[in-house]
Structure formats: C-alpha cells, structure tokens
PDB file of C-alpha atoms and ligand atoms in Angstrom:
ATOM      1  CA  MET A 118      -0.112   0.046   0.024  1.00  0.00           C
ATOM      2  CA  GLY A 119       0.929   3.489  -0.524  1.00  0.00           C
ATOM      3  CA  PRO A 120       0.168   6.568  -2.492  1.00  0.00           C
ATOM      4  CA  PRO A 121       0.614   6.824  -6.124  1.00  0.00           C
ATOM      5  CA  GLY A 122       4.392   7.079  -6.787  1.00  0.00           C
ATOM      6  CA  ALA A 123       5.681   5.889  -3.139  1.00  0.00           C
ATOM      7  CA  GLY A 124       7.442   3.311  -5.009  1.00  0.00           C
ATOM      8  CA  LYS A 125       5.183   0.236  -4.840  1.00  0.00           C
ATOM      9  CA  GLY A 126       5.839  -1.155  -8.191  1.00  0.00           C
ATOM     10  CA  THR A 127       9.575  -0.284  -7.935  1.00  0.00           C
ATOM     11  CA  GLN A 128       9.973  -2.257  -4.929  1.00  0.00           C
ATOM     12  CA  ALA A 129       7.437  -5.017  -5.829  1.00  0.00           C
ATOM     13  CA  GLU A 130       9.836  -6.051  -9.027  1.00  0.00           C
ATOM     14  CA  ARG A 131      12.730  -6.529  -6.588  1.00  0.00           C
ATOM     15  CA  LEU A 132      10.645  -8.311  -3.913  1.00  0.00           C
ATOM     16  CA  VAL A 133       9.182 -10.826  -6.857  1.00  0.00           C
ATOM     17  CA  ASP A 134      12.937 -11.833  -7.646  1.00  0.00           C
ATOM     18  CA  ASP A 135      13.930 -12.034  -3.803  1.00  0.00           C
ATOM     19  CA  PHE A 136      10.918 -14.450  -2.831  1.00  0.00           C
ATOM     20  CA  ASP A 137       9.636 -15.885  -6.465  1.00  0.00           C
ATOM     21  CA  LEU A 138       6.120 -14.782  -5.811  1.00  0.00           C
ATOM     22  CA  PRO A 139       3.006 -14.225  -8.333  1.00  0.00           C
ATOM     23  CA  TYR A 140       2.907 -10.588  -8.562  1.00  0.00           C
ATOM     24  CA  TYR A 141      -0.727  -8.989  -9.072  1.00  0.00           C
ATOM     25  CA  ALA A 142      -0.418  -5.320  -9.767  1.00  0.00           C
ATOM     26  CA  THR A 143      -3.925  -4.286 -10.426  1.00  0.00           C
ATOM     27  CA  GLY A 144      -3.031  -0.811 -12.212  1.00  0.00           C
ATOM     28  CA  ASP A 145      -0.800  -3.198 -14.453  1.00  0.00           C
ATOM     29  CA  ILE A 146      -3.302  -5.479 -15.196  1.00  0.00           C
ATOM     30  CA  LEU A 147      -6.146  -2.778 -15.752  1.00  0.00           C
ATOM     31  CA  ARG A 148      -3.684  -0.940 -18.185  1.00  0.00           C
ATOM     32  CA  ALA A 149      -2.978  -4.174 -20.299  1.00  0.00           C
ATOM     33  CA  ALA A 150      -6.728  -4.837 -20.572  1.00  0.00           C
ATOM     34  CA  VAL A 151      -7.105  -1.222 -21.662  1.00  0.00           C
ATOM     35  CA  ASN A 152      -4.122  -1.421 -24.192  1.00  0.00           C
ATOM     36  CA  ASN A 153      -5.337  -4.742 -25.737  1.00  0.00           C
ATOM     37  CA  GLY A 154      -9.092  -3.452 -25.994  1.00  0.00           C
ATOM     38  CA  THR A 155     -10.781  -5.948 -23.804  1.00  0.00           C
ATOM     39  CA  GLU A 156     -14.211  -5.836 -22.355  1.00  0.00           C
ATOM     40  CA  LEU A 157     -12.678  -5.045 -19.052  1.00  0.00           C
ATOM     41  CA  GLY A 158     -10.462  -2.267 -20.728  1.00  0.00           C
ATOM     42  CA  LYS A 159     -13.490  -0.754 -22.256  1.00  0.00           C
ATOM     43  CA  GLU A 160     -15.271  -1.012 -18.832  1.00  0.00           C
ATOM     44  CA  VAL A 161     -12.325   0.823 -17.292  1.00  0.00           C
ATOM     45  CA  LYS A 162     -10.594   3.053 -19.079  1.00  0.00           C
ATOM     46  CA  GLU A 163     -12.718   6.239 -18.175  1.00  0.00           C
ATOM     47  CA  TYR A 164     -12.393   5.991 -14.537  1.00  0.00           C
ATOM     48  CA  MET A 165      -8.663   5.623 -14.769  1.00  0.00           C
ATOM     49  CA  ASP A 166      -8.274   8.410 -17.038  1.00  0.00           C
ATOM     50  CA  ARG A 167     -10.026  10.719 -14.808  1.00  0.00           C
ATOM     51  CA  GLY A 168      -7.962   9.331 -11.690  1.00  0.00           C
ATOM     52  CA  GLU A 169     -10.985   7.657 -10.153  1.00  0.00           C
ATOM     53  CA  LEU A 170     -10.843   4.443  -8.696  1.00  0.00           C
ATOM     54  CA  VAL A 171     -12.695   1.555 -10.950  1.00  0.00           C
ATOM     55  CA  PRO A 172     -15.864   0.128  -9.270  1.00  0.00           C
ATOM     56  CA  ASP A 173     -14.871  -2.449  -6.697  1.00  0.00           C
ATOM     57  CA  ASP A 174     -17.198  -5.299  -8.049  1.00  0.00           C
ATOM     58  CA  VAL A 175     -14.835  -5.198 -11.324  1.00  0.00           C
ATOM     59  CA  ILE A 176     -11.832  -5.051  -9.415  1.00  0.00           C
ATOM     60  CA  CYS A 177     -12.634  -7.683  -6.951  1.00  0.00           C
ATOM     61  CA  GLN A 178     -13.205  -9.832  -9.891  1.00  0.00           C
ATOM     62  CA  VAL A 179     -10.244  -9.133 -11.386  1.00  0.00           C
ATOM     63  CA  ILE A 180      -8.293 -10.475  -8.150  1.00  0.00           C
ATOM     64  CA  MET A 181     -10.502 -13.055  -7.148  1.00  0.00           C
ATOM     65  CA  GLU A 182      -9.639 -14.997 -10.497  1.00  0.00           C
ATOM     66  CA  ARG A 183      -5.478 -14.775  -9.603  1.00  0.00           C
ATOM     67  CA  LEU A 184      -6.138 -16.175  -6.109  1.00  0.00           C
ATOM     68  CA  ASP A 185      -7.806 -19.307  -7.574  1.00  0.00           C
ATOM     69  CA  SER A 186      -4.893 -19.932 -10.159  1.00  0.00           C
ATOM     70  CA  ASN A 187      -2.434 -22.783  -9.153  1.00  0.00           C
ATOM     71  CA  GLU A 188       0.693 -20.422  -9.459  1.00  0.00           C
ATOM     72  CA  ALA A 189      -0.884 -18.468  -6.406  1.00  0.00           C
ATOM     73  CA  SER A 190      -1.162 -21.686  -3.972  1.00  0.00           C
ATOM     74  CA  ASP A 191       2.319 -20.698  -2.239  1.00  0.00           C
ATOM     75  CA  GLY A 192       1.547 -17.160  -1.767  1.00  0.00           C
ATOM     76  CA  PHE A 193       1.341 -13.888  -3.756  1.00  0.00           C
ATOM     77  CA  LEU A 194       2.314 -10.237  -3.948  1.00  0.00           C
ATOM     78  CA  LEU A 195      -0.546  -7.595  -4.239  1.00  0.00           C
ATOM     79  CA  ASP A 196       0.160  -4.195  -5.527  1.00  0.00           C
ATOM     80  CA  GLY A 197      -2.686  -1.770  -5.499  1.00  0.00           C
ATOM     81  CA  PHE A 198      -5.154  -3.905  -4.198  1.00  0.00           C
ATOM     82  CA  PRO A 199      -7.271  -3.496  -1.796  1.00  0.00           C
ATOM     83  CA  ARG A 200      -7.482   0.132  -2.097  1.00  0.00           C
ATOM     84  CA  THR A 201     -11.537   0.845  -0.628  1.00  0.00           C
ATOM     85  CA  VAL A 202     -13.347  -0.615   2.742  1.00  0.00           C
ATOM     86  CA  PRO A 203     -15.566  -2.811   0.685  1.00  0.00           C
ATOM     87  CA  GLN A 204     -12.284  -4.377  -1.437  1.00  0.00           C
ATOM     88  CA  VAL A 205     -10.705  -5.107   1.945  1.00  0.00           C
ATOM     89  CA  GLU A 206     -13.739  -6.971   3.221  1.00  0.00           C
ATOM     90  CA  ALA A 207     -14.111  -9.202  -0.142  1.00  0.00           C
ATOM     91  CA  LEU A 208     -10.269  -9.993   0.052  1.00  0.00           C
ATOM     92  CA  ASP A 209     -10.772 -11.201   3.958  1.00  0.00           C
ATOM     93  CA  ASP A 210     -14.040 -13.091   2.966  1.00  0.00           C
ATOM     94  CA  ALA A 211     -12.393 -14.491  -0.194  1.00  0.00           C
ATOM     95  CA  LEU A 212      -9.144 -15.767   2.049  1.00  0.00           C
ATOM     96  CA  ASP A 213     -11.082 -16.740   4.882  1.00  0.00           C
ATOM     97  CA  LYS A 214     -13.225 -19.222   2.520  1.00  0.00           C
ATOM     98  CA  ARG A 215     -10.023 -20.563   1.051  1.00  0.00           C
ATOM     99  CA  GLY A 216      -8.502 -21.105   4.801  1.00  0.00           C
ATOM    100  CA  ARG A 217      -5.852 -18.527   4.014  1.00  0.00           C
ATOM    101  CA  ALA A 218      -4.950 -14.999   5.681  1.00  0.00           C
ATOM    102  CA  LEU A 219      -2.562 -12.219   4.705  1.00  0.00           C
ATOM    103  CA  THR A 220       0.979 -12.203   6.379  1.00  0.00           C
ATOM    104  CA  ALA A 221       1.412  -8.645   6.151  1.00  0.00           C
ATOM    105  CA  ALA A 222      -0.004  -5.182   4.848  1.00  0.00           C
ATOM    106  CA  LEU A 223       3.161  -3.223   3.546  1.00  0.00           C
ATOM    107  CA  LEU A 224       3.092   0.632   3.622  1.00  0.00           C
ATOM    108  CA  VAL A 225       5.167   2.417   1.427  1.00  0.00           C
ATOM    109  CA  ASP A 226       4.757   6.118   2.534  1.00  0.00           C
ATOM    110  CA  VAL A 227       5.786   9.460   0.805  1.00  0.00           C
ATOM    111  CA  PRO A 228       4.415  13.240   1.274  1.00  0.00           C
ATOM    112  CA  ASP A 229       2.412  14.515  -1.141  1.00  0.00           C
ATOM    113  CA  GLU A 230       5.066  16.839  -2.660  1.00  0.00           C
ATOM    114  CA  GLU A 231       7.354  13.807  -3.330  1.00  0.00           C
ATOM    115  CA  VAL A 232       4.599  12.258  -5.050  1.00  0.00           C
ATOM    116  CA  ILE A 233       4.322  15.257  -7.824  1.00  0.00           C
ATOM    117  CA  ARG A 234       7.911  15.072  -8.090  1.00  0.00           C
ATOM    118  CA  ARG A 235       8.046  11.512  -8.897  1.00  0.00           C
ATOM    119  CA  LEU A 236       5.223  11.049 -11.076  1.00  0.00           C
ATOM    120  CA  SER A 237       5.718  13.988 -13.352  1.00  0.00           C
ATOM    121  CA  GLY A 238       9.126  11.819 -13.974  1.00  0.00           C
ATOM    122  CA  ARG A 239       7.798   8.396 -14.424  1.00  0.00           C
ATOM    123  CA  ARG A 240       8.027   6.480 -17.349  1.00  0.00           C
ATOM    124  CA  ILE A 241       7.106   3.061 -17.937  1.00  0.00           C
ATOM    125  CA  CYS A 242       8.153   0.402 -20.710  1.00  0.00           C
ATOM    126  CA  VAL A 243       5.222  -0.185 -23.261  1.00  0.00           C
ATOM    127  CA  LYS A 244       5.891  -3.934 -23.231  1.00  0.00           C
ATOM    128  CA  ASN A 245       6.213  -5.130 -19.278  1.00  0.00           C
ATOM    129  CA  GLN A 246       5.549  -1.711 -17.720  1.00  0.00           C
ATOM    130  CA  HIS A 247       8.801  -1.760 -15.935  1.00  0.00           C
ATOM    131  CA  VAL A 248       9.212   1.639 -14.150  1.00  0.00           C
ATOM    132  CA  TYR A 249      12.292   4.355 -14.666  1.00  0.00           C
ATOM    133  CA  HIS A 250      12.249   8.019 -13.729  1.00  0.00           C
ATOM    134  CA  VAL A 251      13.981  10.214 -15.664  1.00  0.00           C
ATOM    135  CA  GLU A 252      15.945  11.976 -12.679  1.00  0.00           C
ATOM    136  CA  PHE A 253      15.721   9.420  -9.899  1.00  0.00           C
ATOM    137  CA  ASP A 254      16.080   6.272 -11.740  1.00  0.00           C
ATOM    138  CA  PRO A 255      17.184   6.662 -15.453  1.00  0.00           C
ATOM    139  CA  PRO A 256      17.661   4.251 -18.107  1.00  0.00           C
ATOM    140  CA  LYS A 257      20.844   3.585 -19.552  1.00  0.00           C
ATOM    141  CA  GLU A 258      19.560   4.784 -22.845  1.00  0.00           C
ATOM    142  CA  GLU A 259      17.290   7.528 -23.123  1.00  0.00           C
ATOM    143  CA  GLY A 260      13.614   6.322 -23.779  1.00  0.00           C
ATOM    144  CA  VAL A 261      14.515   2.672 -24.224  1.00  0.00           C
ATOM    145  CA  CYS A 262      13.705   0.075 -21.496  1.00  0.00           C
ATOM    146  CA  ASP A 263      17.112  -1.814 -19.705  1.00  0.00           C
ATOM    147  CA  GLN A 264      15.326  -4.955 -19.128  1.00  0.00           C
ATOM    148  CA  ASP A 265      13.382  -5.519 -22.603  1.00  0.00           C
ATOM    149  CA  GLY A 266      14.374  -2.958 -24.931  1.00  0.00           C
ATOM    150  CA  SER A 267      10.958  -1.498 -25.215  1.00  0.00           C
ATOM    151  CA  ARG A 268      10.102   2.037 -25.624  1.00  0.00           C
ATOM    152  CA  LEU A 269       9.358   4.226 -22.763  1.00  0.00           C
ATOM    153  CA  ILE A 270       6.166   6.408 -22.003  1.00  0.00           C
ATOM    154  CA  GLN A 271       4.711   8.427 -19.828  1.00  0.00           C
ATOM    155  CA  ARG A 272       1.462   6.957 -18.352  1.00  0.00           C
ATOM    156  CA  ASP A 273      -1.820   9.335 -19.587  1.00  0.00           C
ATOM    157  CA  ASP A 274      -2.734   9.633 -15.722  1.00  0.00           C
ATOM    158  CA  ASP A 275       0.793  10.853 -14.817  1.00  0.00           C
ATOM    159  CA  LYS A 276      -0.111  14.226 -16.151  1.00  0.00           C
ATOM    160  CA  PRO A 277      -0.419  16.761 -13.351  1.00  0.00           C
ATOM    161  CA  GLU A 278      -3.899  17.613 -13.436  1.00  0.00           C
ATOM    162  CA  THR A 279      -4.888  13.727 -12.850  1.00  0.00           C
ATOM    163  CA  VAL A 280      -2.253  13.365 -10.418  1.00  0.00           C
ATOM    164  CA  GLN A 281      -3.802  15.597  -7.914  1.00  0.00           C
ATOM    165  CA  LYS A 282      -7.269  14.097  -8.339  1.00  0.00           C
ATOM    166  CA  ARG A 283      -5.198  10.532  -7.551  1.00  0.00           C
ATOM    167  CA  LEU A 284      -3.776  11.702  -4.549  1.00  0.00           C
ATOM    168  CA  ASP A 285      -7.042  13.005  -3.335  1.00  0.00           C
ATOM    169  CA  VAL A 286      -8.862   9.702  -3.893  1.00  0.00           C
ATOM    170  CA  TYR A 287      -6.087   7.673  -2.003  1.00  0.00           C
ATOM    171  CA  HIS A 288      -6.253   9.855   1.016  1.00  0.00           C
ATOM    172  CA  GLU A 289     -10.256   9.758   1.195  1.00  0.00           C
ATOM    173  CA  GLN A 290     -10.835   6.057   0.037  1.00  0.00           C
ATOM    174  CA  THR A 291      -7.270   4.433   0.786  1.00  0.00           C
ATOM    175  CA  GLU A 292      -5.433   5.911   3.604  1.00  0.00           C
ATOM    176  CA  PRO A 293      -8.344   4.689   5.987  1.00  0.00           C
ATOM    177  CA  LEU A 294      -7.510   1.201   5.173  1.00  0.00           C
ATOM    178  CA  ILE A 295      -4.092   1.634   6.952  1.00  0.00           C
ATOM    179  CA  GLY A 296      -5.365   1.889  10.477  1.00  0.00           C
ATOM    180  CA  ARG A 297      -7.633  -1.599  10.020  1.00  0.00           C
ATOM    181  CA  TYR A 298      -4.320  -3.310   9.217  1.00  0.00           C
ATOM    182  CA  GLU A 299      -2.534  -1.638  12.071  1.00  0.00           C
ATOM    183  CA  ASP A 300      -5.478  -2.729  14.479  1.00  0.00           C
ATOM    184  CA  ARG A 301      -5.133  -6.160  12.998  1.00  0.00           C
ATOM    185  CA  GLY A 302      -1.420  -6.465  13.780  1.00  0.00           C
ATOM    186  CA  LEU A 303      -0.525  -6.591   9.962  1.00  0.00           C
ATOM    187  CA  LEU A 304       1.255  -3.241   9.211  1.00  0.00           C
ATOM    188  CA  ARG A 305       4.547  -2.996   8.454  1.00  0.00           C
ATOM    189  CA  ARG A 306       5.428   0.885   7.695  1.00  0.00           C
ATOM    190  CA  PHE A 307       8.356   1.873   5.249  1.00  0.00           C
ATOM    191  CA  ASP A 308       9.950   4.915   4.760  1.00  0.00           C
ATOM    192  CA  GLY A 309       9.540   5.769   0.833  1.00  0.00           C
ATOM    193  CA  ARG A 310      11.552   8.655   0.964  1.00  0.00           C
ATOM    194  CA  ARG A 311      14.851   6.598   1.386  1.00  0.00           C
ATOM    195  CA  PRO A 312      16.608   5.565  -1.847  1.00  0.00           C
ATOM    196  CA  PRO A 313      15.210   2.222  -3.649  1.00  0.00           C
ATOM    197  CA  ASP A 314      17.943  -0.045  -2.550  1.00  0.00           C
ATOM    198  CA  GLU A 315      17.418   1.366   1.377  1.00  0.00           C
ATOM    199  CA  VAL A 316      13.927   0.420   1.006  1.00  0.00           C
ATOM    200  CA  HIS A 317      14.331  -2.829  -0.681  1.00  0.00           C
ATOM    201  CA  ASP A 318      16.698  -3.905   2.098  1.00  0.00           C
ATOM    202  CA  HIS A 319      14.094  -3.051   4.920  1.00  0.00           C
ATOM    203  CA  ILE A 320      11.053  -4.480   3.204  1.00  0.00           C
ATOM    204  CA  ARG A 321      13.037  -7.803   2.304  1.00  0.00           C
ATOM    205  CA  ALA A 322      14.297  -8.107   6.045  1.00  0.00           C
ATOM    206  CA  THR A 323      11.015  -7.678   7.227  1.00  0.00           C
ATOM    207  CA  LEU A 324       9.247 -10.193   4.774  1.00  0.00           C
ATOM    208  CA  ALA A 325      12.313 -12.639   5.621  1.00  0.00           C
ATOM    209  CA  THR A 326      11.646 -12.507   9.188  1.00  0.00           C
ATOM    210  CA  LEU A 327       7.644 -12.976   8.840  1.00  0.00           C
ATOM    211  CA  ARG A 328       8.487 -15.964   6.947  1.00  0.00           C
ATOM    212  CA  LEU A 329      10.606 -17.404   9.159  1.00  0.00           C
ATOM    213  CA  GLU A 330       7.878 -16.920  11.915  1.00  0.00           C
ATOM    214  CA  ALA A 331       5.312 -18.236   9.953  1.00  0.00           C
ATOM    215  CA  GLU A 332       7.428 -21.648   9.404  1.00  0.00           C
ATOM    216  CA  LEU A 333       8.131 -22.384  13.192  1.00  0.00           C
TER     217      LEU A 333
HETATM  218  P1  LIG B 782      -0.194   3.777  -8.780  1.00  0.00           P
HETATM  219  O1  LIG B 782       0.699   2.960  -8.886  1.00  0.00           O
HETATM  220  O2  LIG B 782      -0.011   5.030  -9.476  1.00  0.00           O
HETATM  221  O3  LIG B 782      -0.592   3.901  -7.162  1.00  0.00           O
HETATM  222  P2  LIG B 782      -1.747   1.997 -10.340  1.00  0.00           P
HETATM  223  O4  LIG B 782      -1.304   2.130 -11.511  1.00  0.00           O
HETATM  224  O5  LIG B 782      -2.312   1.040  -9.271  1.00  0.00           O
HETATM  225  O6  LIG B 782      -1.608   3.615  -9.517  1.00  0.00           O
HETATM  226  O7  LIG B 782      -3.692   2.336 -10.449  1.00  0.00           O
HETATM  227  C1  LIG B 782      -3.950   2.991 -11.742  1.00  0.00           C
HETATM  228  C2  LIG B 782      -5.456   3.042 -11.857  1.00  0.00           C
HETATM  229  O8  LIG B 782      -5.794   2.082 -12.033  1.00  0.00           O
HETATM  230  C3  LIG B 782      -6.257   3.670 -10.407  1.00  0.00           C
HETATM  231  O9  LIG B 782      -5.913   5.156 -10.532  1.00  0.00           O
HETATM  232  C4  LIG B 782      -7.230   3.092 -10.700  1.00  0.00           C
HETATM  233  O10 LIG B 782      -8.213   4.133 -11.776  1.00  0.00           O
HETATM  234  C5  LIG B 782      -7.024   2.011 -11.294  1.00  0.00           C
HETATM  235  N1  LIG B 782      -6.826   1.055 -10.003  1.00  0.00           N
HETATM  236  C6  LIG B 782      -6.227   0.190  -9.682  1.00  0.00           C
HETATM  237  N2  LIG B 782      -5.947  -0.552  -8.410  1.00  0.00           N
HETATM  238  C7  LIG B 782      -7.393  -0.247  -8.481  1.00  0.00           C
HETATM  239  C8  LIG B 782      -8.309  -0.821  -7.222  1.00  0.00           C
HETATM  240  N3  LIG B 782      -7.694  -1.874  -6.260  1.00  0.00           N
HETATM  241  N4  LIG B 782      -9.430  -0.155  -6.746  1.00  0.00           N
HETATM  242  C9  LIG B 782      -9.869   0.699  -7.846  1.00  0.00           C
HETATM  243  N5  LIG B 782      -9.294   1.025  -9.282  1.00  0.00           N
HETATM  244  C10 LIG B 782      -8.027   0.656  -9.193  1.00  0.00           C
HETATM  245  P1  LIG B 783       3.967   3.316  -7.472  1.00  0.00           P
HETATM  246  O1  LIG B 783       3.915   1.919  -7.777  1.00  0.00           O
HETATM  247  O2  LIG B 783       3.796   3.336  -5.804  1.00  0.00           O
HETATM  248  O3  LIG B 783       3.052   4.375  -7.965  1.00  0.00           O
HETATM  249  P2  LIG B 783       6.612   3.568  -8.823  1.00  0.00           P
HETATM  250  O4  LIG B 783       7.558   2.095  -8.293  1.00  0.00           O
HETATM  251  O5  LIG B 783       5.757   3.709 -10.167  1.00  0.00           O
HETATM  252  O6  LIG B 783       5.483   3.872  -7.506  1.00  0.00           O
HETATM  253  O7  LIG B 783       7.583   4.633  -8.430  1.00  0.00           O
HETATM  254  C1  LIG B 783       7.243   6.270  -8.821  1.00  0.00           C
HETATM  255  C2  LIG B 783       8.072   7.188  -9.698  1.00  0.00           C
HETATM  256  O8  LIG B 783       9.484   7.192  -8.632  1.00  0.00           O
HETATM  257  C3  LIG B 783       9.057   6.245 -11.035  1.00  0.00           C
HETATM  258  O9  LIG B 783       9.139   6.875 -11.697  1.00  0.00           O
HETATM  259  C4  LIG B 783      10.273   5.561  -9.747  1.00  0.00           C
HETATM  260  O10 LIG B 783      11.338   5.442 -10.762  1.00  0.00           O
HETATM  261  C5  LIG B 783      10.235   6.626  -8.939  1.00  0.00           C
HETATM  262  N1  LIG B 783      10.954   6.132  -7.783  1.00  0.00           N
HETATM  263  C6  LIG B 783      10.687   4.965  -7.204  1.00  0.00           C
HETATM  264  N2  LIG B 783      11.087   4.721  -5.578  1.00  0.00           N
HETATM  265  C7  LIG B 783      11.984   5.752  -5.513  1.00  0.00           C
HETATM  266  C8  LIG B 783      12.851   6.273  -4.654  1.00  0.00           C
HETATM  267  N3  LIG B 783      12.973   5.685  -3.482  1.00  0.00           N
HETATM  268  N4  LIG B 783      13.486   7.366  -4.740  1.00  0.00           N
HETATM  269  C9  LIG B 783      13.283   8.110  -5.994  1.00  0.00           C
HETATM  270  N5  LIG B 783      12.458   7.796  -6.837  1.00  0.00           N
HETATM  271  C10 LIG B 783      11.571   6.592  -6.722  1.00  0.00           C
END
C-alpha cells in the first residue's frame, strides 16, 4: 500500500525476484486490458483517465480469478489492491473461505510533494510496464527499457491534472485502510523517501523475518 508514486511497483519488481512470488498489480492488469482493447479495458478506461477508482465489483473479480490460480497456491504479492473498505472486506472473505490469510500489509509512505515530483518524471515501458524515472532512476539509453528494450512512455494519468485527483482519492478512500491493518497487527511501515535500495533492504528483511516466523 501507499500513495501513487510511493515506489510500490519499484519495490515489487525486486521482491518478486527475492521471494519468487506471483505478482498481481491491479494498475498493470487494468492498463494491459485497456491497451489490448478487451471488455474489461473498455469498462475501466474512463475511470482511469479521470484518476478515479474503478468500481469495486470489477476489480474484485479481477483479483479473485488470480487467487484461485495454481501459481498463487504458495503465496502472492498484491500491489494496488485493496484500495477501499469494500475491497478489504471482499479480500478477507475470499481468503477466509479458502482457509488462507494475509501475512502482512506493507505501507510505503511518502509526502504529497514527493508524489508530484516522482509522477511527473515517471516513465514505464510499453512491453512489461517496467518503471523508470527521468531523474531518479534513468534508463541506460534514453527512452529505452534496460530490461526488455521496449519504448518508454509517460502514463496518461501521470499528467499533472490527474495526479492531484489521484492523491485526493488516495487520502479519502485508501488511507483509512491503514488503521484497519494496524489494528489487526498486520501493518509494516517503510519510509518511501529513502533511496530504492534502502527501502528494498528494509522490506526484504521484514518479509524474511515474517516468513521464518510462519515456518516455526
Ligand atoms: P499507482 O501505481 O500510481 O498507485 P496504479 O497503477 O496502481 O496507480 O493504478 C492506476 C489506476 O488503476 C487507478 O487510478 C485506478 O483507476 C485503477 N485501479 C488500480 N487498482 C485499483 C483498485 N484496487 N480499485 C479501483 N481502481 C483501481
Ligand atoms: P507506485 O507503484 O507506488 O505508483 P513507482 O514504483 O511506479 O510507484 O515509482 C514512482 C516513480 O518514482 C517512478 O518513476 C520511480 O522510478 C520513482 N521512484 C520509486 N522509488 C523511488 C525512490 N525510493 N526514490 C526516488 N524515486 C523513486
């Protein structure tokens, strides 16, 4: 969890390698659906362009299909879900029914002014949505993804007029979830203002400890 631009995707890319977990980023899934012109894509495009959340039932359906896939049977990493109270409740219900539970809710936090600096310089690759920043994490060759050679673009919703709307939505609809996870003892906070390697070290150490505890 964390505001737009906190570094969730940047960290997730690394954690997926560390822990060999399937990774479900709702924003990536929805953007791929829009680019491929699927029914889902047509349904969600306008919400995304406006910087609003897509309806809860639509996004819950997307996640539930993935929880039931074989690859997720040993665990998974969610990025960008849940983002509303109904989504938390749907996830809890779904996990309960399957006899499963969350290990942790990881919060990567940064202040609003940092969000604005980061999103204005964010670039993603067209092929796999790998993340860069023109100033803080530039690719070796300008405009080209280091990992797969595809072209780098700016997300439509990273334009300044939409960024403020997304921040408002985060504060109103998603931030209240933090207290819920805190009350349940699941919340782990990370200072997203630190450099990416440092944030990564902190999260990896926390997850390694949680994994050890789970095995005891
Ligand atoms: P960021 O990485 O900037 O936090 P995402 O890529 O996660 O943003 O999400 C982009 C957009 O996709 C959101 O603005 C919203 O329209 C939609 N979206 C992603 N996840 C959800 C969700 N859990 N519930 C509703 N809408 C979502
Ligand atoms: P989120 O998934 O939370 O929306 P991203 O991982 O896409 O965030 O990161 C947003 C932007 O900020 C990207 O351009 C990324 O390269 C950059 N970034 C990510 N983490 C850091 C960091 N710790 N310090 C500086 N810039 C960062």
